[in-house]
Amino acid sequence: MRYTLKVRWMETITHDIIIVGAGIAGLRAAIAAAEISNKIDVSILSKVHPIRSHSVCAQGGTAATLREGDSYNLHAWDTVKGSDFLADQNVAEFFVKQAPKEVITLEHWGCPWSRTPDGKINQRPFGGHSFPRACFAADMTGLHEMHTLYGRAVMQENITFYNEWFATSIIIQNNISKGLTAIELKTGEMHALRAKAIIMATGGCERIYAFTTFSHTATGDGMTIAYRAGVPLKDMEFIQFHPTGLVPSGVLITEGARGEGGYLINADGERFMKRYAPEKMELAPRDIIARAETTEIQEGRGLDGPYGPYIALDLRHLGEEKIKERLPLIHDVAIKLGGVNPVEEPIPIKPAAHYSMGGIHANIRTETPASGLYAAGEGACLSIHGANRLGTNSTSDCLVFGFVAGEEAAKYALSKDSRELPQDKILAEERRVFDQVLGSEGDERVSVLRDEMRRIMNDKVWIFRREDELQSALKEIRQLKKRFKSVKIEDEGRSFNTGLVAALQLDFTLDLAEVTIISALARTESRGAHSRLDYPKRDDENWLKHTLAYHTKEGPRLEYIPVTITKWPPSARAY
Amino acid sequence: MVSKKEKVVEFKIRRFDPERNERYLSTYKVPTLMGMTILDALLYIKDNLDGTLTFRHSCRMGQCGSCGILVNGKPILACYTQVLQLGVGVLEIEPLPNLPVIKDLVVDFNSFFEKFVKIKPILIRAEEELRKPTEFVQTPNDLKKYWDESICVKCSLCYGSCPAAIDMEFLGPSSLTTNYRFIVDTRDDGLSERLKTASETIWLCTSCSSCTLSCPKEIDCATVLDNERGLIVEEGILVPRTAKDVLTSALKHHNPVRMSPAKRTEWSSGLEIKELPTTGKTDVLYFVGCLPSYDARNQEIAKSIAQIFRKIDVDFATLGNEEWCCGDHILRLGEKGLFEMLAEHNASLFKKYGFNRIVTISPHCYHTFKNDKPYTDIRLNVQHYTQFISEAFKNGRLRPVKAIKKKVTYHDPCFLGKRSGIYDEPREILKAIPGLELVEMGRSRENSFCCGGGAGRIWTEEATPENRPCVNRAKEALELGVEVIATACPFCVSTLEDAVKVLDAEDKIVVKDISELVKEAL
Ligand SMILES: Cc1cc2nc3c(=O)[nH]c(=O)nc-3n(C[C@H](O)[C@H](O)[C@H](O)COP(=O)(O)OP(=O)(O)OC[C@H]3O[C@@H](n4cnc5c(N)ncnc54)[C@H](O)[C@@H]3O)c2cc1C
Ligand code: SF4
Ligand code: SF4
Ligand code: FES
């Protein structure tokens, strides 16, 4: 007999603001909220310790307009053009103006930005940016941003940390957000937390794919949590593929490696980018390079390796000194995880799932349609990145809109009374997690279903998409959703049940896979990262609009809203 | 590039079930490909063999610090270590030490992170300056000064291997290194505050170097802590009395133990040992060091080695009363100026007299002669006595003939093993002694656990018994059921012997220097 758990939540925990997610966006939000007033009681909850969050992996840099020669207009234009005109231009314009302040703030808190000879913050070129505006801390930008933010946040007395608490649901009633449920992993207890404002900063969902640059924890939980609570997900068909995922693990080789002058080479020893983006070559935007690589591989010009065909990233001509100084992490990672020394050999790479352009629908003030619920970071979609994000714009986005979310939520919380949690919703969630998932008596293994989902997404919802493949993927994902109902979790204990966590994450990702496919099926055009072989052209007449996916019992229901255009009417996107 | 060849590797994993409060061992066989990391293998086990196995992981690229574990006694990041590169067929896997275990390989990091909060992991600057709209200027050179220390991922591998961290008060290598990273950062104004925080517990660090050896980011915490103590000593006021006494004594008496310089050679009275100040030259300069010169217990070691020299007619001489403390502990305590004074003196004697090589008793003398300026400015041929004896065993000049029928374990002195890479010679000597059975402790060689005597801690020790590394270490030897703990360092002999007393185990186990065992066996 399975052992069922009795009353796992005790009393309700109360804060003014709860932030779910402690990556760059979540930590930035927590600090911003806490700084509004020391009377505000802020809490931040994360399924991993904050500095274990995915954000520590960001390598190449953070985009900001800091120097003469660059301008807000130029950064905004690059962003809009990069987005294949699906960005909301008012948001992009606001975003670029706020980014420099964030870079400077981090500097003041101790971030060890790489420097110019005269001691200023150094910047390097990055794909799709027409000015070298990527601020960087060698190739460990995210690590340093995160440790700086974490340092600042722990020094703030009005921030409470719930480390290794796994959020399972948020509670929205009459379109007002009230609180959430979360499992404290150490004890396995479920808790109910209530707050006047909640910020979702739970990151991307790249782990719906098999080959990805992202951490194992990037399962998009917050997206599904919000979606199930009635908040729409926006533009989920847009997944960025990064051109340089290390074979076989998918670990990222930063675009900085090409920024520093690295070449992409096919089996004929040719710098093939000259046929796809003759001007920008290896520094063309990611979607273009990822497609070029895929075409090279599909047409038989990939190099042969034990893990299938791959492309070579050649850094050798940069020389040992430059590689070690500018790309120390890549040097280490290539040796430790790829088994090649980039000073002596090209690095084996191929495209990997790398960014979720879509996410929880939110506006320029990070407000979602539900009152008191905010979203920021990669898990949100404020429509800055549109159909394709430019490298280094994500960490800036997390900083800028983490800050905005913190301030907005704090102002909101200060003006509202505390809220009661509807007990029936908590009980229902408790039953879902412990009785239906943990207590399920089936025979399906989480790992089997998970790998199956990732394989389907990799095979059929990858860089080039087609109606028939998407349809078949949808059918298969829906079968997996059925099979999930008879999942069996081997670990029956309470404390640190990573089996339960994996099952809950799988459940979340299955919804996201479904939304991604349905949104991709509907969008009968090719734009940015979304390439339909059966609809190879961008179609502004019909598709210059955002997809919104709403949760219903029958599956996602799609709606569309217009793109905001301020200065730049759509034009051809050539590099 | 990676190949497809497969090898089956056995994983023996130490488990803990918190619900049943039960420890147990699970063994799994994992087919391993070239390129597969330990984390990949753990995931393979969880997915295919045992869904209850519990461990942390996230980034799988060595950046998030989640996946630290012990593999065959060595702290590593599971995601950053290739299985086949370890070159062994059986892997024993345990959770990181010094932190409470929650379940299986998952430890509770809370206390570890609380220590980062204590050191204020953020720039200390006046609030109004933080509002400036432009960056603080910092040249690439100034950035370089702390960059290497800034890339810590807080994985706790160093903390898990740190002997001083068995004392919960100790801030630990990584926090103290982060503190130093801010001290050196030209933008930080918190110097005195930071030194104060560090000064409260930094003296517990023994300079054993375990932290440095275990860091996946190659951060040299051990040296950082030496430097940090250096800054505290420069400030003066924050140095505890016990440490001050050591420094004052070294300044006044040229030894840390407050003994008269004139009595340095008393141990050898009646032995008629040659002294360089009178003979001028010799083959072997026998550098005795302070503890063997002054401490009754350790004088036995000085005598044993002299007798061994005699046995094979080595032409040797000491520096007599002209020998001063080598300065190692003084340097590690942070008093660079005083170290230099002592070292300059010894170095000038090394230049003045004629000899072919130096043989030291203490690994500390050995290490500083080989690694620290001004000693390194002279080309010295230095040997630790275990190297000397092992060589004499090998070329047949010296032969152990008398059997010592005992079960013996060997404790690696940190400055001999971890810091100098001398692991084999002491073991070769012990194995050459007839009848002697050498049994290894779980923590040995580069994973050895410090006796707690280094960086002057032998004299500043105030911790309670359970917080003393030597007690922890002596217990390990006792649990092994050996009769002798052999070692090759005067400080280890003293601390471990003390620990045996504290544990009231004098009838079960004795501490011997290798030289004493050799002498017995001749
Ligand atoms: C290898 C790599 C390199 C990159 N380099 C760059 C770069 O150079 N520049 C750039 O701009 N972008 C880069 N990116 C992208 C960028 O790193 C991410 O988009 C960004 O870090 C996302 O930050 P975030 O704060 O939104 O979320 P994350 O950092 O992913 O944090 C998510 C947080 O949510 C928490 N969470 C999730 N689910 C739950 C739950 N159910 N309950 C509780 N907590 C939960 C997690 O614990 C975590 O704290 C890179 C990405 C990768 C993979
Ligand atoms: S040198 Fe040894 S005692 Fe000192 S911090 Fe490092 S591991 Fe701990
Ligand atoms: S100093 Fe090294 S071993 Fe210690 S926590 Fe930092 S990265 Fe890990
Ligand atoms: S999983 Fe992040 S360091 Fe190993």
mmCIF file of N, CA, C and O in Angstrom, chain B residues 253 255 257-264 294 321:
data_model
loop_
_atom_site.group_PDB
_atom_site.id
_atom_site.type_symbol
_atom_site.label_atom_id
_atom_site.label_comp_id
_atom_site.label_asym_id
_atom_site.label_seq_id
_atom_site.Cartn_x
_atom_site.Cartn_y
_atom_site.Cartn_z
ATOM 1 N N HIS B 253 63.163 35.697 20.331
ATOM 2 C CA HIS B 253 63.999 34.512 20.567
ATOM 3 C C HIS B 253 64.322 33.740 19.295
ATOM 4 O O HIS B 253 65.005 32.735 19.336
ATOM 5 N N ASN B 255 62.481 31.838 17.826
ATOM 6 C CA ASN B 255 61.694 30.609 17.795
ATOM 7 C C ASN B 255 60.319 30.956 18.347
ATOM 8 O O ASN B 255 60.195 31.908 19.118
ATOM 9 N N VAL B 257 58.509 29.375 20.406
ATOM 10 C CA VAL B 257 58.128 28.711 21.654
ATOM 11 C C VAL B 257 58.725 29.349 22.917
ATOM 12 O O VAL B 257 58.802 28.721 23.967
ATOM 13 N N ARG B 258 59.146 30.591 22.792
ATOM 14 C CA ARG B 258 59.659 31.363 23.915
ATOM 15 C C ARG B 258 60.828 30.690 24.642
ATOM 16 O O ARG B 258 60.885 30.636 25.863
ATOM 17 N N MET B 259 61.715 30.091 23.878
ATOM 18 C CA MET B 259 62.882 29.462 24.500
ATOM 19 C C MET B 259 64.113 30.285 24.164
ATOM 20 O O MET B 259 64.154 30.997 23.174
ATOM 21 N N SER B 260 65.107 30.136 24.976
ATOM 22 C CA SER B 260 66.310 30.921 24.756
ATOM 23 C C SER B 260 67.058 30.415 23.520
ATOM 24 O O SER B 260 67.253 29.210 23.349
ATOM 25 N N PRO B 261 67.512 31.332 22.673
ATOM 26 C CA PRO B 261 68.273 30.918 21.485
ATOM 27 C C PRO B 261 69.518 30.124 21.879
ATOM 28 O O PRO B 261 69.970 29.251 21.142
ATOM 29 N N ALA B 262 70.036 30.403 23.030
ATOM 30 C CA ALA B 262 71.267 29.734 23.457
ATOM 31 C C ALA B 262 71.029 28.258 23.756
ATOM 32 O O ALA B 262 71.966 27.463 23.832
ATOM 33 N N LYS B 263 69.745 27.890 23.947
ATOM 34 C CA LYS B 263 69.478 26.498 24.301
ATOM 35 C C LYS B 263 69.086 25.630 23.114
ATOM 36 O O LYS B 263 68.668 24.497 23.287
ATOM 37 N N ARG B 264 69.229 26.182 21.920
ATOM 38 C CA ARG B 264 68.762 25.466 20.739
ATOM 39 C C ARG B 264 69.433 24.106 20.573
ATOM 40 O O ARG B 264 68.825 23.143 20.095
ATOM 41 N N TYR B 294 63.507 22.131 20.759
ATOM 42 C CA TYR B 294 63.125 22.575 22.105
ATOM 43 C C TYR B 294 62.126 21.680 22.829
ATOM 44 O O TYR B 294 62.072 21.649 24.034
ATOM 45 N N ASN B 321 73.626 26.963 17.322
ATOM 46 C CA ASN B 321 72.758 28.005 17.867
ATOM 47 C C ASN B 321 72.478 29.123 16.875
ATOM 48 O O ASN B 321 71.702 30.030 17.147
#
